[in-house]
C-alpha atoms as a printed R data frame, in Angstrom:
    type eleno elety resid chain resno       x       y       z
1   ATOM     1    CA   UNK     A     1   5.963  19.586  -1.622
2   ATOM     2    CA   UNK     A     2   6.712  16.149  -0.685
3   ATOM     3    CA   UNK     A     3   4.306  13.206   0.136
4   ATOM     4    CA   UNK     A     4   4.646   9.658   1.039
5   ATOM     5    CA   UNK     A     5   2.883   7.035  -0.450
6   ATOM     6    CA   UNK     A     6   1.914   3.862   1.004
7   ATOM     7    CA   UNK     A     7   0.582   0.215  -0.035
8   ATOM     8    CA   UNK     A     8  -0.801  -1.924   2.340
9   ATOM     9    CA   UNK     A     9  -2.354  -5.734   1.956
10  ATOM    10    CA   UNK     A    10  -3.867  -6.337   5.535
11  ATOM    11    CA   UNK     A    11  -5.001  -9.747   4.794
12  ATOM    12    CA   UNK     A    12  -8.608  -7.970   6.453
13  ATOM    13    CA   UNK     A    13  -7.352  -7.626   9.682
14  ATOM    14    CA   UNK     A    14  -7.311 -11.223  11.143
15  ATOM    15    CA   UNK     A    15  -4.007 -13.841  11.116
16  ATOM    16    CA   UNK     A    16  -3.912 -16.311   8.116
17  ATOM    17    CA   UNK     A    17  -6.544 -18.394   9.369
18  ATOM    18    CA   UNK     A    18  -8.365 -15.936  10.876
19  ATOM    19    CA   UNK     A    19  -8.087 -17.184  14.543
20  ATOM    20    CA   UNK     A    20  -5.885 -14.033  15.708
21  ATOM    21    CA   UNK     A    21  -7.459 -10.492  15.183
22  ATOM    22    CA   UNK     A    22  -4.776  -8.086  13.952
23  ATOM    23    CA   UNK     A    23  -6.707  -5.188  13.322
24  ATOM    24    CA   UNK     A    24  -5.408  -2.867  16.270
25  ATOM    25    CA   UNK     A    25  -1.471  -3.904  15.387
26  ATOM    26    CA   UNK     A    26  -2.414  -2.579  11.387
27  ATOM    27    CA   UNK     A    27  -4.196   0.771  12.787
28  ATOM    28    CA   UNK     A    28  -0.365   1.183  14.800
29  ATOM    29    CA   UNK     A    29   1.478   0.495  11.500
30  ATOM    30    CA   UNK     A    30  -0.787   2.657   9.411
31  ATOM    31    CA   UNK     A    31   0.261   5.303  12.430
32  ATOM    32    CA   UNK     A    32   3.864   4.290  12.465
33  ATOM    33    CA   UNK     A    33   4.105   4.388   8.827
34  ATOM    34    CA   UNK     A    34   2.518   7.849   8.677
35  ATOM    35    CA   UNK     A    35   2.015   8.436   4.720
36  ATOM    36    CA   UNK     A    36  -0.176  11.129   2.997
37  ATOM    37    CA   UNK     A    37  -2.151   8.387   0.831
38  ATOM    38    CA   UNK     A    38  -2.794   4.632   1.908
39  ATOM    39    CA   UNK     A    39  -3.388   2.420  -0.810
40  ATOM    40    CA   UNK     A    40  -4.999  -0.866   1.177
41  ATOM    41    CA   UNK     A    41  -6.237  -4.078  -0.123
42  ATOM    42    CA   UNK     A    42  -8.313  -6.750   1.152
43  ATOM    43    CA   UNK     A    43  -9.730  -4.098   3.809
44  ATOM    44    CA   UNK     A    44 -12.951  -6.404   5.593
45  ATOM    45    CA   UNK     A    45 -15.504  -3.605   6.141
46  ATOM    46    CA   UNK     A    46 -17.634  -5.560   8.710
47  ATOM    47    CA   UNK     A    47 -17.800  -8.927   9.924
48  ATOM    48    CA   UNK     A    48 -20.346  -9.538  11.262
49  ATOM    49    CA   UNK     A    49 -19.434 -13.277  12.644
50  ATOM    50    CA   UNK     A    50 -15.816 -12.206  13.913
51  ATOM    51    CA   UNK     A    51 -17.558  -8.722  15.859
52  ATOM    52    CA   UNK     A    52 -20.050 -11.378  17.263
53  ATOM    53    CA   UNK     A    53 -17.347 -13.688  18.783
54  ATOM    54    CA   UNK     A    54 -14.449 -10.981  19.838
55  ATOM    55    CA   UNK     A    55 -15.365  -8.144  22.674
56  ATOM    56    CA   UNK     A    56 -11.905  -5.755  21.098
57  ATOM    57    CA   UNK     A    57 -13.273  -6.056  17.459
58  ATOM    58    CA   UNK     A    58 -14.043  -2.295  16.472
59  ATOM    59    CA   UNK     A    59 -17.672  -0.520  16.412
60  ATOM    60    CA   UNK     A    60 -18.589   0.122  12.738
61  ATOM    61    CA   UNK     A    61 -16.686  -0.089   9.745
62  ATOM    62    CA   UNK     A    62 -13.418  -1.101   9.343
63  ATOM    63    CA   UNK     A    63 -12.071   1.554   6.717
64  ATOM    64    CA   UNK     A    64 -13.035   4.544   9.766
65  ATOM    65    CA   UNK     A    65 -11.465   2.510  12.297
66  ATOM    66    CA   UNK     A    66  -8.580   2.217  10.374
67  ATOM    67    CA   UNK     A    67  -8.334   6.042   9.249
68  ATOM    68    CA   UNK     A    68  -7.577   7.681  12.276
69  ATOM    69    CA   UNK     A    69  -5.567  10.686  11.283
70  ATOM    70    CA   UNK     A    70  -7.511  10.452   8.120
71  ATOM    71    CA   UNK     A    71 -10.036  13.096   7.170
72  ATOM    72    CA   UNK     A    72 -10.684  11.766   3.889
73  ATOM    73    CA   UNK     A    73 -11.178   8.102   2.695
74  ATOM    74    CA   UNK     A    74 -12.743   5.300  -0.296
75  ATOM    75    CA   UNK     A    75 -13.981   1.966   0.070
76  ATOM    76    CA   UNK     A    76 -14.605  -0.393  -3.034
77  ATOM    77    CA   UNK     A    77 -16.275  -3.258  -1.667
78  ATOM    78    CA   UNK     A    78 -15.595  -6.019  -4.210
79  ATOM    79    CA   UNK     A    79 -16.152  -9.807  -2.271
80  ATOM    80    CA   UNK     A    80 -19.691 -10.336  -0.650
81  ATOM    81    CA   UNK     A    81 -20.273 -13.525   1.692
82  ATOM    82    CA   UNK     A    82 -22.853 -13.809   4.642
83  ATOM    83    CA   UNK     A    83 -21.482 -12.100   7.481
84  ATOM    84    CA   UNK     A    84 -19.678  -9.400   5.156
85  ATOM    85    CA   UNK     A    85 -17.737  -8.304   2.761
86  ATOM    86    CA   UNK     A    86 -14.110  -6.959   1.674
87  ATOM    87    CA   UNK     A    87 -12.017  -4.806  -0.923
88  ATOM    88    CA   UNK     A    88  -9.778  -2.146  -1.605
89  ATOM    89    CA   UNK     A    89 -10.005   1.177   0.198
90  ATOM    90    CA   UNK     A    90  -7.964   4.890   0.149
91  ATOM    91    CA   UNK     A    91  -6.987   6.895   3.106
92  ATOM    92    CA   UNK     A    92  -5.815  10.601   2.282
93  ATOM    93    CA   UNK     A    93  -5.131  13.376   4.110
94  ATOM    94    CA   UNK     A    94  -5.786  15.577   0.990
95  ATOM    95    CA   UNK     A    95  -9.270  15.724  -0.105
96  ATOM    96    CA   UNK     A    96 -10.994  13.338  -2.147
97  ATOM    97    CA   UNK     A    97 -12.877  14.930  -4.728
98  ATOM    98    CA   UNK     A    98 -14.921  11.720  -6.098
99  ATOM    99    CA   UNK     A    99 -13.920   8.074  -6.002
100 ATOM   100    CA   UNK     A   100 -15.671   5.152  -7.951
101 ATOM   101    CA   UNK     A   101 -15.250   1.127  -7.954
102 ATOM   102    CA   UNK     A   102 -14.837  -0.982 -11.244
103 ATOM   103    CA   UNK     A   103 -15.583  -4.247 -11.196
104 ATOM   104    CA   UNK     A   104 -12.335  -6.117 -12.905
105 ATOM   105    CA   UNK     A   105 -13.500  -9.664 -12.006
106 ATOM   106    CA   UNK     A   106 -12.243 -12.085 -14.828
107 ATOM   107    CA   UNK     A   107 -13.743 -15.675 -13.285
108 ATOM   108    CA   UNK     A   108 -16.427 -15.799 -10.697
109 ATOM   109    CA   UNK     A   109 -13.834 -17.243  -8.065
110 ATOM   110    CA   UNK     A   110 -12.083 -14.105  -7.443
111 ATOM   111    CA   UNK     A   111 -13.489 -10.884  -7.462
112 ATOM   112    CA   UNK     A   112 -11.385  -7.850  -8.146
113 ATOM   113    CA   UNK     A   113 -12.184  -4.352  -8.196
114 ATOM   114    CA   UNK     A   114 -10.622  -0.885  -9.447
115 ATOM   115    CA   UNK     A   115 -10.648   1.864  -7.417
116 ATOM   116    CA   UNK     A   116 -10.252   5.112  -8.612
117 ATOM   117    CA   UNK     A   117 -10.208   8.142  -6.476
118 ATOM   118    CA   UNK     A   118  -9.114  11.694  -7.679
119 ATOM   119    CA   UNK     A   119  -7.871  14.561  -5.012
120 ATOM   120    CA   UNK     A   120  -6.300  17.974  -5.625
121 ATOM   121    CA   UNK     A   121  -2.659  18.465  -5.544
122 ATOM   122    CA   UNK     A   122  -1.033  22.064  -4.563
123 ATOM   123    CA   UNK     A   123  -2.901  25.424  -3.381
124 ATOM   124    CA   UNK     A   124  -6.174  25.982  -4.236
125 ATOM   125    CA   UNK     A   125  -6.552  28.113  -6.788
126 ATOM   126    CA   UNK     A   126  -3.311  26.284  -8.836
127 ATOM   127    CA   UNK     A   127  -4.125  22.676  -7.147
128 ATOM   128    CA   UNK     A   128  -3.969  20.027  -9.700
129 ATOM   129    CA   UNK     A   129  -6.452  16.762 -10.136
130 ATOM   130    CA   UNK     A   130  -4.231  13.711  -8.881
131 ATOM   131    CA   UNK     A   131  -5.680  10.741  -9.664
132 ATOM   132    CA   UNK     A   132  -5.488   7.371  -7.731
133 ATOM   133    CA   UNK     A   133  -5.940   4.086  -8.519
134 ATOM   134    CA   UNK     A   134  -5.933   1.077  -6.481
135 ATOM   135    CA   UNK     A   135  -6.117  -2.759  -7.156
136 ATOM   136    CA   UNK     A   136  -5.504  -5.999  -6.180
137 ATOM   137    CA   UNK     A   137  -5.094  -8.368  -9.270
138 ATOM   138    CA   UNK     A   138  -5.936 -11.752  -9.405
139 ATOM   139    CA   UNK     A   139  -3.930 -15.319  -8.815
140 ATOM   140    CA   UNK     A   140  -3.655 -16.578 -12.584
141 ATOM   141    CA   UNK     A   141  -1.259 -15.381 -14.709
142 ATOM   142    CA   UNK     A   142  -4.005 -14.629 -17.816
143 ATOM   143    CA   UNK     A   143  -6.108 -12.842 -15.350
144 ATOM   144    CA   UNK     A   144  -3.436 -10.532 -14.097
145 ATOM   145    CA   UNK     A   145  -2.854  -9.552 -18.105
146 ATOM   146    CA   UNK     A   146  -6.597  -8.947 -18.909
147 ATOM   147    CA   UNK     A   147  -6.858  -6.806 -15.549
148 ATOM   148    CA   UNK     A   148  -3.697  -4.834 -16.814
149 ATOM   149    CA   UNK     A   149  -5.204  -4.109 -19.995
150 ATOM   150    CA   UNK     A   150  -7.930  -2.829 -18.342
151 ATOM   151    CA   UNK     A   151  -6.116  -0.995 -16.330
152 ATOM   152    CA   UNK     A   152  -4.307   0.271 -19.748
153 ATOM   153    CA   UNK     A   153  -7.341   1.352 -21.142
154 ATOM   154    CA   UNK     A   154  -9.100   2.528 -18.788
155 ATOM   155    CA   UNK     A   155  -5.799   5.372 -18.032
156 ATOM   156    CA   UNK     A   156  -5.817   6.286 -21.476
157 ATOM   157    CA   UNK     A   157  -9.598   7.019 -21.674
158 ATOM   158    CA   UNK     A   158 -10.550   8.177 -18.002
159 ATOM   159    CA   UNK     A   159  -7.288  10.184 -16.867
160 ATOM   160    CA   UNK     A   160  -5.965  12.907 -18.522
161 ATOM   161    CA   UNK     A   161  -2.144  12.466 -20.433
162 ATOM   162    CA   UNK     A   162  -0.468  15.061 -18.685
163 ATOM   163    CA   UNK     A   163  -1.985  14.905 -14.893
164 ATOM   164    CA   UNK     A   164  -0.444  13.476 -11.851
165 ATOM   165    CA   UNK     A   165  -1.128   9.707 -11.638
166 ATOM   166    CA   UNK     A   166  -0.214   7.090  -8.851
167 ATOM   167    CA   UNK     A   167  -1.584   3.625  -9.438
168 ATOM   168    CA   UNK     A   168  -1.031   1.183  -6.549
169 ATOM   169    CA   UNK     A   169  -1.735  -1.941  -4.839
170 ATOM   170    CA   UNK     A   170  -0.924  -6.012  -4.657
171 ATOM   171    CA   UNK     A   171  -0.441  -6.894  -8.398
172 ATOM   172    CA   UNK     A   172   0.162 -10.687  -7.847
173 ATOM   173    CA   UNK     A   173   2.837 -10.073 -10.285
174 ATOM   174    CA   UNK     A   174   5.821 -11.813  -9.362
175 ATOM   175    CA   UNK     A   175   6.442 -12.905 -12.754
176 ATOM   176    CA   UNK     A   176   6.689  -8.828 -13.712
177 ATOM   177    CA   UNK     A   177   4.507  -9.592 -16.816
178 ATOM   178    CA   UNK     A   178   2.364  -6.774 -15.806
179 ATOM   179    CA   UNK     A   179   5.339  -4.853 -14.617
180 ATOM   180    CA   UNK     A   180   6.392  -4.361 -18.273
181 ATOM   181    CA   UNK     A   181   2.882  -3.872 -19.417
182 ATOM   182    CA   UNK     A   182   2.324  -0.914 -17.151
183 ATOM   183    CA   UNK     A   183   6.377   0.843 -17.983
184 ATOM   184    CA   UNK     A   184   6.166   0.165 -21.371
185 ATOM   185    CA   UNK     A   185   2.056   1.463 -22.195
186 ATOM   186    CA   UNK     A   186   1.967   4.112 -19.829
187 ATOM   187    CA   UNK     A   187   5.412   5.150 -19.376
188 ATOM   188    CA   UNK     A   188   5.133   4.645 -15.608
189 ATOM   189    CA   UNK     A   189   8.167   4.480 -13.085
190 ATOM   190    CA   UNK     A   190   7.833   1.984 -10.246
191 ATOM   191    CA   UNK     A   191   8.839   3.729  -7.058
192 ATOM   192    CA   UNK     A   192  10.777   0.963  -5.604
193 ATOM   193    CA   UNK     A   193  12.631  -0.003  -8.878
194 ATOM   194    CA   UNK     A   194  16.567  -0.157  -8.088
195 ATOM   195    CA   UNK     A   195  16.121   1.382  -4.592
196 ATOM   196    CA   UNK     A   196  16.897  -1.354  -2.065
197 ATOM   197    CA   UNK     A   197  20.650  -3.388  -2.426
198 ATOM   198    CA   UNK     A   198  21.008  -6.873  -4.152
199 ATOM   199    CA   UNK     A   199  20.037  -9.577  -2.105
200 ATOM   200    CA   UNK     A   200  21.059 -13.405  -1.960
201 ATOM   201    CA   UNK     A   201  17.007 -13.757  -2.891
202 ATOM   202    CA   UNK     A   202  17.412 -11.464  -6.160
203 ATOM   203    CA   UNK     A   203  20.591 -13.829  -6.960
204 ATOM   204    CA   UNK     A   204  18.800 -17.029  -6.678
205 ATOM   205    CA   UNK     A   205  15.224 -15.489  -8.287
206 ATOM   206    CA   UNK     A   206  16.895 -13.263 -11.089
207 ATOM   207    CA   UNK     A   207  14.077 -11.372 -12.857
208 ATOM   208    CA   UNK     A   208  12.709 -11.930 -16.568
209 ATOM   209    CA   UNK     A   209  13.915 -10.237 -19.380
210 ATOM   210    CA   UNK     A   210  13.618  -6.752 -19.576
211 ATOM   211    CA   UNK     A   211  12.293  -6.441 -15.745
212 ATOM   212    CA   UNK     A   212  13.656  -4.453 -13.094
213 ATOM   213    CA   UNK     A   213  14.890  -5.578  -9.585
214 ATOM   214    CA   UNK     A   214  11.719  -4.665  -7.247
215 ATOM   215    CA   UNK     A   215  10.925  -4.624  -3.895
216 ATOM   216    CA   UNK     A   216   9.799  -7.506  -2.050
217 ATOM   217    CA   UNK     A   217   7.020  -7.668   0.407
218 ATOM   218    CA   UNK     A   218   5.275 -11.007   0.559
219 ATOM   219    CA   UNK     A   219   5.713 -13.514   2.854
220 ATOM   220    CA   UNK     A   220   6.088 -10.587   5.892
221 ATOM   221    CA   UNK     A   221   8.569 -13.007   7.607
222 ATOM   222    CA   UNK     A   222  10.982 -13.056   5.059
223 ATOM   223    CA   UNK     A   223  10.278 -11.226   2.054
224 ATOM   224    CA   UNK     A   224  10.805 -13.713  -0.943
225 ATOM   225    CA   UNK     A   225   7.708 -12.265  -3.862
226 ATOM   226    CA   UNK     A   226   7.945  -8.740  -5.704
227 ATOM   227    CA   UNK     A   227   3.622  -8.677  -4.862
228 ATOM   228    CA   UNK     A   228   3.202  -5.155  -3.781
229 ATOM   229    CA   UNK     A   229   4.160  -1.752  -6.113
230 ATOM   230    CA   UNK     A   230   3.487   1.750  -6.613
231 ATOM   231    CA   UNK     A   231   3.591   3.187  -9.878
232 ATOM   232    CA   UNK     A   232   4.101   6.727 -10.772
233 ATOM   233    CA   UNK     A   233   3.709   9.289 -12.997
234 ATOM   234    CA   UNK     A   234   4.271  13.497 -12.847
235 ATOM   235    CA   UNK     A   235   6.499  12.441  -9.374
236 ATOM   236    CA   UNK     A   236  10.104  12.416  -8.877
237 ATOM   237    CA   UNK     A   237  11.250   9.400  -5.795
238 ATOM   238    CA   UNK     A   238  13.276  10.602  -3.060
239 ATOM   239    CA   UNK     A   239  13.301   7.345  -1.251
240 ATOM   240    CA   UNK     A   240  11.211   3.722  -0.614
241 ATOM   241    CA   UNK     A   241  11.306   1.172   1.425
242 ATOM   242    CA   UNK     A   242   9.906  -2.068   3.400
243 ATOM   243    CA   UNK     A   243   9.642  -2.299   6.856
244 ATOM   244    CA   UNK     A   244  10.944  -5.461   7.818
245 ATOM   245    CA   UNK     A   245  11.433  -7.526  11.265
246 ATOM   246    CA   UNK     A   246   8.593  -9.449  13.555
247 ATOM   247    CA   UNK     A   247   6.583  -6.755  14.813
248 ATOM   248    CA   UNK     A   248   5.765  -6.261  10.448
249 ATOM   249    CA   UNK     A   249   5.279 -10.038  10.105
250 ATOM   250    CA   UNK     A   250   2.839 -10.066  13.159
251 ATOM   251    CA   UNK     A   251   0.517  -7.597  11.356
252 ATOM   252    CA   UNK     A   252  -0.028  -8.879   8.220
253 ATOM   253    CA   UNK     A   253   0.939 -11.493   5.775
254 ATOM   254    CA   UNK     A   254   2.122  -8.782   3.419
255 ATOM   255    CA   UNK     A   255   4.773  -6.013   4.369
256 ATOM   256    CA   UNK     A   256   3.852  -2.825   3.437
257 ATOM   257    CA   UNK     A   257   5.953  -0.881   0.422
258 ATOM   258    CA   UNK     A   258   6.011   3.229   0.983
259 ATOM   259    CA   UNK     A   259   7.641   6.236  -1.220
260 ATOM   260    CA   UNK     A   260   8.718   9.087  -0.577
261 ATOM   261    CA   UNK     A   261   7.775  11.576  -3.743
262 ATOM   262    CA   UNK     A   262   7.848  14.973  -5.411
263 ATOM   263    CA   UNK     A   263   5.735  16.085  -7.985
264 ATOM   264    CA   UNK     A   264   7.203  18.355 -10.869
C-alpha cells in the first residue's frame, strides 16, 4: 500500500494582498497534485467581505470547496476577525475517525492551532489507527520551541508509541531548531530530508549543526526557506518533491511539499 502525502500553505486563497482571488487555481493544484491526505494551512473558511465583493468566490465553506475528490475532511478554525475566520484543515480519502483542534497560541498576536485527526490504515478488520497532525507554528523563534514542546508532549501522551504517525504542516522553521527537536524526541524522519540535489541556495544558506538539507518551499517564485515538512513515523519514503515553475508561484505564496510513502 502506498499513499502520498501532501502539505499545502494557501495563503487562504487570495494573492499576498488579497486583491487577486486564487482559490479556483489551489482547488486545480490540490487536483493536479492528487495525494491521499492534504495537510493545509491558513485555509479561510468564509469571508464574508471578499464573497460580498467577487461574483466567482465559492458558495459555502472553503474546506468543501476545496475537497472535491475528498470524502472525508477537518477544519481547525484558529484566527477569528469580522467577516471570518481561518486555520488548518485535513482532506483524506481514508476515513476520518475523529479529529480535534488545540489551541497552541503562545502571544495573543498570532494564533496557532493543532490539529489532530486519526483515520484507519489497511483492511478493516486488520486496519490500523493513523494519526495526523497538522500545524502551522508561529513567526518567533521562542514560540516555534514552546509549540514544539507541545507538540512533544502532547505525542507522547495522546498517540500511542508504536502506531503510524504523520505530523505535517508550515513550521516557520528555517532555522531547523524544531527540526532537531522533533528527530531527536520522537525519532521522526522528515520525508524530504536528502531527497532533492544540492543547490547553489543550500551552498550559500548551509544548515546548522546537526540539521539535514530540506526541502524548500517558500517564496513559490524561487524557493529560498526550508518552511514546509512532513514528518514520519511507521512509513518508509519512496519519493518527494516540490512543484516548481509560475503556474505554482501563481497559486500561492508557498509551494506545496508531497511524499510518496509505505507503511511497514
Amino acid at each position: 500500500m502506498t499513499l502520498r502525502i501532501a502539505t499545502y500553505n494557501i495563503h487562504k486563497g487570495v494573492s499576498g494582498l488579497g486583491r487577486q482571488l486564487r482559490i479556483h487555481q489551489v482547488r486545480h493544484a490540490l487536483q493536479a497534485i492528487d495525494a491521499d491526505i492534504v495537510f493545509l494551512q491558513e485555509v479561510q473558511d468564509r469571508n464574508e467581505r471578499l464573497a460580498a465583493r467577487r461574483a466567482d468566490y465559492p458558495e459555502g465553506r472553503q474546506v468543501d470547496f476545496l475537497a472535491d475528490g475528498y470524502e472525508h475532511s477537518a477544519y481547525g478554525m484558529n484566527a477569528v476577525y469580522p467577516h471570518g475566520h481561518h486555520g488548518n484543515a485535513i482532506l483524506s480519502r481514508l476515513p476520518i475517525e475523529h479529529h480535534l483542534n488545540h489551541d497552541i497560541s503562545d502571544h495573543l498576536l498570532e494564533k496557532r492551532g493543532l490539529l489532530h485527526a486519526v483515520v484507519r490504515l489497511g483492511e478493516r478488520h486488520a486496519a490500523r489507527e493513523l494519526h495526523l497532525i497538522n500545524v502551522h507554528l508561529g513567526l518567533f523563534k521562542g514560540s516555534r520551541e514552546r509549540q514544539a514542546r507541545f507538540i512533544i508532549d502532547f505525542v507522547r501522551s495522546e498517540v500511542d508509541a508504536g502506531a503510524p504517525l504523520v505530523i505535517a504542516g508550515d513550521f516557520n522553521d528555517w532555522q531547523q531548531r524544531v527540526d532537531l527537536m522533533l528527530r531527536d524526541e520522537l525519532g521522526l524522519a522528515e520525508a524530504a530530508a536528502g531527497q532533492s540535489r544540492t543547490t547553489l541556495i543550500d551552498r550559500l544558506l548551509p544548515g546548522r549543526s546537526g540539521a539535514q538539507r530540506v526541502a524548500r518551499t517558500f517564496p513559490a517564485f524561487l524557493p529560498w526557506f526550508t518552511l514546509d515538512r512532513i514528518y514520519l513515523r511507521g512509513f518508509d519514503i519512496t519519493a518527494a518533491r516540490v512543484p516548481k515553475g509560475l503556474a505554482w508561484a501563481r497559486r500561492s505564496d508557498h509551494a506545496p511539499l508531497i511524499a510518496d510513502v509505505r507503511p511497514h
